[in-house]
Amino acid sequence: MGIRFIWLVLCLVSPILAARPISYSGGSTLMAFTERAKHSVYYHYSPTYQYSLGVEGVRNRISGDEHSYVRLTYLLNRKNTQHSQRNLYLQSGIDPVDLDHHFYGVHGDWETRRLFSGFGYKYVNDQGSDYEEQFVQLGVAPYLGNYGDLHTWLMLKSKKNTLFGSWSTYPVIRLFKGNVFAEFGYSDRSQWDAHLMYRF
Amino acid sequence: MTQLMTLILLFATSCFALADEKSAHAMHEADVFIDGSAIDIDSDQLERFTADLQGGQVAVVSVMGMVCDFCARGIEKTFKRDKSVIKVDVDLAKGKVLIAFASTAPIDREAIDRKILANGQNVTAVQILSI
């Protein structure tokens, strides 16, 4: 039960998943994420647009272990221009019950209305089975929707988890409308990669 | 092979979309003036936005970094908490936020700056249109 059940419920009741780790000031975000290595549900609150505090429940699909993390994400740098935005975030989390379980990392993105690029690195201390996750992601919007429309991104994602070895590259589709965001990718090696988000 | 096909698909889609964008811009381009100064805004959208307004003012706010619908949601939510605001709309293509105020009292431009910044974007200009 636990994480898997909650994740399934979220998938049923929340038609979206999202990517941004910090919301606007006073905003909350609920996320669900699944991939070959783990299932996760994550809630965060942003006191300001510069950082968010949250809790995340993770079920390791390899070991079957479940952990809850207290998470902090900090916007290290943001550059706004007329037609683009660039962000660099630091992220960290620790299991308050078992301090040996923690992680830290960095990720960044640059996007215009047409193009997207992002990368991330995360080191996870998992009590003996430590691992690293890295990814790069490139995308293009096939059409430019207006405010309130369904927005679509076609993307390529390359990901490496040191538990599984080499890099895996696969297509990803990102959809969002209103406060709901969903991202799905699939490859033979990585299997399903899904990320849902609801912001409120 | 799959990766190559995906790359070709992404490139082709992008080219088609760029062509669509140019023609869409040409269709909606029209001059809108505030206090004798032309502002870069979709005249059709402004007309729809002001159609049901009975007096008051509209602030046309130019915003940097508002590149996606998801990013702009917080702006709308923040301004809608203000009781003096009737409604809010966003023009992503032009990077504008339209805010309708019920009153003709002077608009606090610094408050607008603060609210946009609270969402993580920056204001470059605020122009006021009387209805």
Short mmCIF file of N, CA and C in Angstrom, two decimals, chain A residues 1-14 30-33 39-42 57-58 66 68 196:
data_model
loop_
_atom_site.label_atom_id
_atom_site.label_comp_id
_atom_site.label_asym_id
_atom_site.label_seq_id
_atom_site.Cartn_x
_atom_site.Cartn_y
_atom_site.Cartn_z
N MET A 1 0.87 -1.16 0.00
CA MET A 1 0.00 0.00 0.00
C MET A 1 0.91 1.21 0.00
N GLY A 2 0.76 2.11 0.96
CA GLY A 2 1.67 3.24 1.07
C GLY A 2 1.78 4.06 -0.20
N ILE A 3 3.03 4.26 -0.60
CA ILE A 3 3.33 5.17 -1.70
C ILE A 3 2.64 4.74 -2.99
N ARG A 4 2.66 3.44 -3.28
CA ARG A 4 2.08 2.98 -4.54
C ARG A 4 0.59 3.31 -4.60
N PHE A 5 -0.10 3.10 -3.48
CA PHE A 5 -1.53 3.36 -3.44
C PHE A 5 -1.80 4.86 -3.65
N ILE A 6 -1.06 5.68 -2.93
CA ILE A 6 -1.26 7.13 -3.04
C ILE A 6 -0.98 7.59 -4.46
N TRP A 7 0.08 7.03 -5.06
CA TRP A 7 0.43 7.42 -6.42
C TRP A 7 -0.70 7.07 -7.39
N LEU A 8 -1.26 5.88 -7.22
CA LEU A 8 -2.35 5.46 -8.09
C LEU A 8 -3.56 6.37 -7.93
N VAL A 9 -3.86 6.70 -6.68
CA VAL A 9 -5.00 7.60 -6.43
C VAL A 9 -4.76 8.95 -7.09
N LEU A 10 -3.52 9.46 -6.94
CA LEU A 10 -3.21 10.76 -7.54
C LEU A 10 -3.36 10.71 -9.06
N CYS A 11 -2.93 9.61 -9.63
CA CYS A 11 -3.03 9.49 -11.09
C CYS A 11 -4.49 9.51 -11.53
N LEU A 12 -5.34 8.95 -10.70
CA LEU A 12 -6.75 8.88 -11.07
C LEU A 12 -7.45 10.23 -10.89
N VAL A 13 -7.15 10.90 -9.78
CA VAL A 13 -7.89 12.12 -9.50
C VAL A 13 -7.20 13.36 -10.06
N SER A 14 -5.94 13.28 -10.34
CA SER A 14 -5.24 14.45 -10.83
C SER A 14 -4.74 14.18 -12.23
N LEU A 30 1.38 19.85 -5.86
CA LEU A 30 1.31 18.42 -5.56
C LEU A 30 1.82 17.67 -6.79
N MET A 31 2.78 16.80 -6.58
CA MET A 31 3.37 16.07 -7.71
C MET A 31 3.34 14.57 -7.46
N ALA A 32 3.27 13.82 -8.53
CA ALA A 32 3.46 12.37 -8.47
C ALA A 32 4.43 12.01 -9.58
N PHE A 33 5.32 11.07 -9.28
CA PHE A 33 6.37 10.74 -10.23
C PHE A 33 6.64 9.25 -10.17
N HIS A 39 8.81 5.18 -7.15
CA HIS A 39 7.56 5.92 -7.19
C HIS A 39 7.70 7.03 -6.15
N SER A 40 7.08 8.16 -6.42
CA SER A 40 7.20 9.27 -5.47
C SER A 40 5.96 10.15 -5.51
N VAL A 41 5.57 10.64 -4.35
CA VAL A 41 4.57 11.70 -4.28
C VAL A 41 5.20 12.83 -3.47
N TYR A 42 4.94 14.05 -3.90
CA TYR A 42 5.67 15.18 -3.35
C TYR A 42 4.74 16.39 -3.25
N GLY A 57 7.18 11.34 -0.27
CA GLY A 57 7.20 9.92 0.04
C GLY A 57 7.75 9.17 -1.15
N VAL A 58 8.74 8.33 -0.91
CA VAL A 58 9.40 7.61 -2.00
C VAL A 58 9.38 6.11 -1.74
N GLU A 66 10.64 2.09 1.71
CA GLU A 66 9.87 3.34 1.61
C GLU A 66 10.47 4.36 2.57
N SER A 68 10.29 8.76 3.77
CA SER A 68 9.68 10.08 3.67
C SER A 68 10.78 11.12 3.85
N LEU A 196 3.38 13.87 -12.92
CA LEU A 196 2.11 14.60 -12.89
C LEU A 196 2.20 15.71 -11.85
#
